[in-house]
GROMACS .gro file of C-alpha atoms in nm:
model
  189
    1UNK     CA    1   7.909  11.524   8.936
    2UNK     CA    2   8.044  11.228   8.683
    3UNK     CA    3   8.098  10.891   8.838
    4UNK     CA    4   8.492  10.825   8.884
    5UNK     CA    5   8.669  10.649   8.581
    6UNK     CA    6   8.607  10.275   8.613
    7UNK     CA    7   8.967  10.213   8.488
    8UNK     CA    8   9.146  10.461   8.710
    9UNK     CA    9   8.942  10.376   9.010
   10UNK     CA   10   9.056  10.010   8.958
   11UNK     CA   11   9.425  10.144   8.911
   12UNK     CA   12   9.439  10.334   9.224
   13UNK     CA   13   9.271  10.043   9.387
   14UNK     CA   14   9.566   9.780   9.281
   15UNK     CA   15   9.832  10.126   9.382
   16UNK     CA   16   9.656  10.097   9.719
   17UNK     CA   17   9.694   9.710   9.758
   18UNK     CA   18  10.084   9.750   9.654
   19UNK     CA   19  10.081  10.031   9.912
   20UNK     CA   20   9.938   9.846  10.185
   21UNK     CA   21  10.063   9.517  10.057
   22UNK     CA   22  10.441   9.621  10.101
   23UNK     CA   23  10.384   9.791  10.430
   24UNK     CA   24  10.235   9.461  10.604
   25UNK     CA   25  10.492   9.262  10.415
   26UNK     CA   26  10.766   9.502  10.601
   27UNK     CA   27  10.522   9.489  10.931
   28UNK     CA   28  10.544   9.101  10.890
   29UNK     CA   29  10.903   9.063  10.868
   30UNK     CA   30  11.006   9.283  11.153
   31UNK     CA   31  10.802   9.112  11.431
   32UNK     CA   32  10.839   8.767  11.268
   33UNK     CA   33  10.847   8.493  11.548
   34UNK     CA   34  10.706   8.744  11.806
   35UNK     CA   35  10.414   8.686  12.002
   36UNK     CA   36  10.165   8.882  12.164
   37UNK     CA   37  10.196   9.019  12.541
   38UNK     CA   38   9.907   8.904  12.776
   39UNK     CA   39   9.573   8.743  12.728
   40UNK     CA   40   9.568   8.649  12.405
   41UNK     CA   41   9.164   8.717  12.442
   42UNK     CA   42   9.205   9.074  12.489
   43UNK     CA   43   9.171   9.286  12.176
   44UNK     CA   44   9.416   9.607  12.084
   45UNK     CA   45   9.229   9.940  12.214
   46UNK     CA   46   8.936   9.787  12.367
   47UNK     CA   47   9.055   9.735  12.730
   48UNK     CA   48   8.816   9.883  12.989
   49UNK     CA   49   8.552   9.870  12.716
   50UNK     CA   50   8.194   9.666  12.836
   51UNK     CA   51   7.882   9.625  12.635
   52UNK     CA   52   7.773   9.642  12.284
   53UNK     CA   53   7.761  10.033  12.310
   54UNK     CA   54   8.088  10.087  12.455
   55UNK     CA   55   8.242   9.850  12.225
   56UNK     CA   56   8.123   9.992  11.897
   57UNK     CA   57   8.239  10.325  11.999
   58UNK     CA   58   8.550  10.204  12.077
   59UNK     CA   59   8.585  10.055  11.760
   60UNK     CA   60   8.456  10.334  11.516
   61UNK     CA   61   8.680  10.573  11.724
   62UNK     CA   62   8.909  10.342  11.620
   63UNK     CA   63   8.846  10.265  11.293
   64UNK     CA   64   8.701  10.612  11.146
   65UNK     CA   65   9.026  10.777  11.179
   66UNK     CA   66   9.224  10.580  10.963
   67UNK     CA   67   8.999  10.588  10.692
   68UNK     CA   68   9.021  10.957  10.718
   69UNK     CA   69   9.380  10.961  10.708
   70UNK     CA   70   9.321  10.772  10.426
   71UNK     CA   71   9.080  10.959  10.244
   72UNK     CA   72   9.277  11.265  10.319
   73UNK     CA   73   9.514  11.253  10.022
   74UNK     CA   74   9.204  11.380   9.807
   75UNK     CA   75   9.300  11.708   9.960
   76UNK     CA   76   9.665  11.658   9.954
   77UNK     CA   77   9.738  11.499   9.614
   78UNK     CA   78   9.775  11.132   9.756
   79UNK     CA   79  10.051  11.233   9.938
   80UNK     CA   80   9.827  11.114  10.298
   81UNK     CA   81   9.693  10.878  10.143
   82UNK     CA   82  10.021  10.722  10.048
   83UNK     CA   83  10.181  10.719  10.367
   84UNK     CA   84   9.852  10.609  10.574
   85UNK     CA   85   9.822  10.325  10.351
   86UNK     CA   86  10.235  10.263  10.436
   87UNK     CA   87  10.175  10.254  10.814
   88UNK     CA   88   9.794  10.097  10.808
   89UNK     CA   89  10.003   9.765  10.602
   90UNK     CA   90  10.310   9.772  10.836
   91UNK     CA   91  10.039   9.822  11.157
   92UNK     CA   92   9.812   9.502  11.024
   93UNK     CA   93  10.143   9.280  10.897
   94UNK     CA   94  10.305   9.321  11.259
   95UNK     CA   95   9.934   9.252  11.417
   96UNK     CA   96   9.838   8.957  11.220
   97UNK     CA   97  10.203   8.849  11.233
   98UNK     CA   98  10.202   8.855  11.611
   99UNK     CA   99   9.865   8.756  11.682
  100UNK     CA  100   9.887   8.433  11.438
  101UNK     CA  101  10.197   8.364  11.610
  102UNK     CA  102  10.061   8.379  11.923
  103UNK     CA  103   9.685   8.196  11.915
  104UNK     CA  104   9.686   8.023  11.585
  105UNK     CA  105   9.619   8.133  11.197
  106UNK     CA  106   9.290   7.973  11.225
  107UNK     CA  107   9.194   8.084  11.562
  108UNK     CA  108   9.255   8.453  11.469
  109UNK     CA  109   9.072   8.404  11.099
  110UNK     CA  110   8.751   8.262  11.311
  111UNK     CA  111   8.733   8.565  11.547
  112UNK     CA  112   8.751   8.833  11.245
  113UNK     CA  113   8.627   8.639  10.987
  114UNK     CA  114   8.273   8.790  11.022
  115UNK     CA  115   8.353   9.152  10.992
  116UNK     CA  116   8.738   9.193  10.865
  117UNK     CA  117   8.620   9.149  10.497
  118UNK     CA  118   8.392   9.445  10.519
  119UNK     CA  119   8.620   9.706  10.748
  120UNK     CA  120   8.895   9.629  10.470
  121UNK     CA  121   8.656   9.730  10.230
  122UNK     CA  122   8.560  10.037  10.371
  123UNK     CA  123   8.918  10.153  10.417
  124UNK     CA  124   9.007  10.040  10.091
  125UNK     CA  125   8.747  10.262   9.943
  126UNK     CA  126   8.868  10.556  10.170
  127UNK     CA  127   9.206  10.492  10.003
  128UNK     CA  128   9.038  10.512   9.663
  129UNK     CA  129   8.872  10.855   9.776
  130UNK     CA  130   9.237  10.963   9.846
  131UNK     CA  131   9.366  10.883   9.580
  132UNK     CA  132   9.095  10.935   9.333
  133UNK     CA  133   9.147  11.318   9.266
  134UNK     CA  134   9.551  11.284   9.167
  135UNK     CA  135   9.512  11.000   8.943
  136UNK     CA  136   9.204  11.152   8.742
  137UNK     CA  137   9.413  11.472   8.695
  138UNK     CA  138   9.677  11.277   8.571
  139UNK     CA  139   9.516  11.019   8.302
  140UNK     CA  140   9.577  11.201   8.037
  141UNK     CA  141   9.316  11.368   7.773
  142UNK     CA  142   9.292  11.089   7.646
  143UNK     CA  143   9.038  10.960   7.871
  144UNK     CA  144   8.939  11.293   8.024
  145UNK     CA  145   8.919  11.669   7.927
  146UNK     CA  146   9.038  11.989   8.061
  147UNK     CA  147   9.330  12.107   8.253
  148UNK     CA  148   9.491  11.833   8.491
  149UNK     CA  149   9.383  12.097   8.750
  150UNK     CA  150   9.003  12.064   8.633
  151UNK     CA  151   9.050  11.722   8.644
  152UNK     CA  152   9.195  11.705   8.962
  153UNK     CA  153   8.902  11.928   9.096
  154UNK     CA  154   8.582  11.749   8.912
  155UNK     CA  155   8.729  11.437   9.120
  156UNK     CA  156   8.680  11.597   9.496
  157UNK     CA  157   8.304  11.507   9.484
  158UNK     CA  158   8.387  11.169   9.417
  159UNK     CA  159   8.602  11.114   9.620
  160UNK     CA  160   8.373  11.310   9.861
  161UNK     CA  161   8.074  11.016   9.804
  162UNK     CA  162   8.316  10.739   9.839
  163UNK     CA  163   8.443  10.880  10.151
  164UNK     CA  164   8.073  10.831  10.283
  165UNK     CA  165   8.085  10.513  10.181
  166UNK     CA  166   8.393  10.376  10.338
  167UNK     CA  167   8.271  10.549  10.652
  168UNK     CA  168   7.959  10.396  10.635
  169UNK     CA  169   8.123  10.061  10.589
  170UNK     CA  170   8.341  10.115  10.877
  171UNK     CA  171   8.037  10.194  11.097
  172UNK     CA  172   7.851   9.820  10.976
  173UNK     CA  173   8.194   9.658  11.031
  174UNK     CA  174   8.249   9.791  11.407
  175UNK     CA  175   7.846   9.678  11.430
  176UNK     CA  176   7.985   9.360  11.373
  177UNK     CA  177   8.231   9.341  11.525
  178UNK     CA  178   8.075   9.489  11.847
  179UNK     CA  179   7.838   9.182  11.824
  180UNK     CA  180   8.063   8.947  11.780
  181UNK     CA  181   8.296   9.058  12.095
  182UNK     CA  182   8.002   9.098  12.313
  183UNK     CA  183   7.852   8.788  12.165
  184UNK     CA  184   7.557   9.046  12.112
  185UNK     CA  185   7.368   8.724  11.893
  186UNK     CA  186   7.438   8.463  12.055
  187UNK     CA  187   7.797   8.379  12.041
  188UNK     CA  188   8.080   8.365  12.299
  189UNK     CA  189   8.261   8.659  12.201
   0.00000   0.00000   0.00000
């Protein structure tokens, strides 16, 4: 197994970002002035949730199926991984859109700022994984040989290791992010 191609893993990763980009750019703009129902304290998909346990479940269950989603286009020539990364931008534009509008831009930035850098990560690199296989088979000979299909092909174990790594940066994300809702070390969650 051959380490992805620096210069198309970058390439997918900017395809992702325009992906993702224009989807919370549309999310933005259609909830734009709109607040969020109820306590403003009470996070999306966590209700009934209690402890540090219960919490990181909640949030991996969350979490680990939308870098799947994302990852999947590895398998489906992008074509999931394209339209996750649609929805995931339009989801987290109308989100952040709402919940800015409805506690503050810097009152949401301090309660994800410990974790949000490092779940985007790991979903980033499950988009990469998706992504990964199609754009190898298509950069040409001149940076790769064999068929497009071989090339395609070579790329699944890849994609396959960078799929463990997004999920293993989803799982340290939710771990903080479980701590920092249950105030776990310290805090006031």
């Amino acid at each position: 197994m051959s380490p992805p191609d620096a210069r198309v893993s970058g390439l997918v990763a900017v395809l992702i970002l325009a992906i993702v980009g224009g989807g919370a750019l549309g999310g933005a703009l259609a909830v734009s002035g709109a607040t969020v129902p109820g306590d403003p304290g009470e996070r999306a998909g966590l209700s009934g949730t209690d402890g540090f346990g219960e919490v990181f479940l909640a949030v991996v269950t969350l979490n680990a199926p939308v870098a799947a989603s994302l990852a999947a286009g590895a398998v489906t020539a992008g074509t999931f991984t394209a339209g996750s990364g649609l929805l995931l931008g339009v989801y987290l534009g109308a989100t952040v859109t709402a919940a800015a509008n409805t506690v503050g831009t810097g009152a949401l930035l301090g309660s994800v700022a410990a974790y949000i850098g490092i779940e985007m990560l790991g979903l980033l690199t499950a988009a990469v994984a998706g992504f990964l296989p199609i754009a190898t088979a298509l950069a040409g000979r001149r940076t790769l040989t064999g068929s497009p299909f071989r090339r395609y092909t070579s790329a699944l174990a890849p994609a396959g290791v960078l799929m463990l790594v997004a999920l293993g940066l989803v799982v340290v994300g939710a771990l903080i992010e479980a701590a920092v809702i249950t105030g776990a070390f310290g805090g006031d969650g």
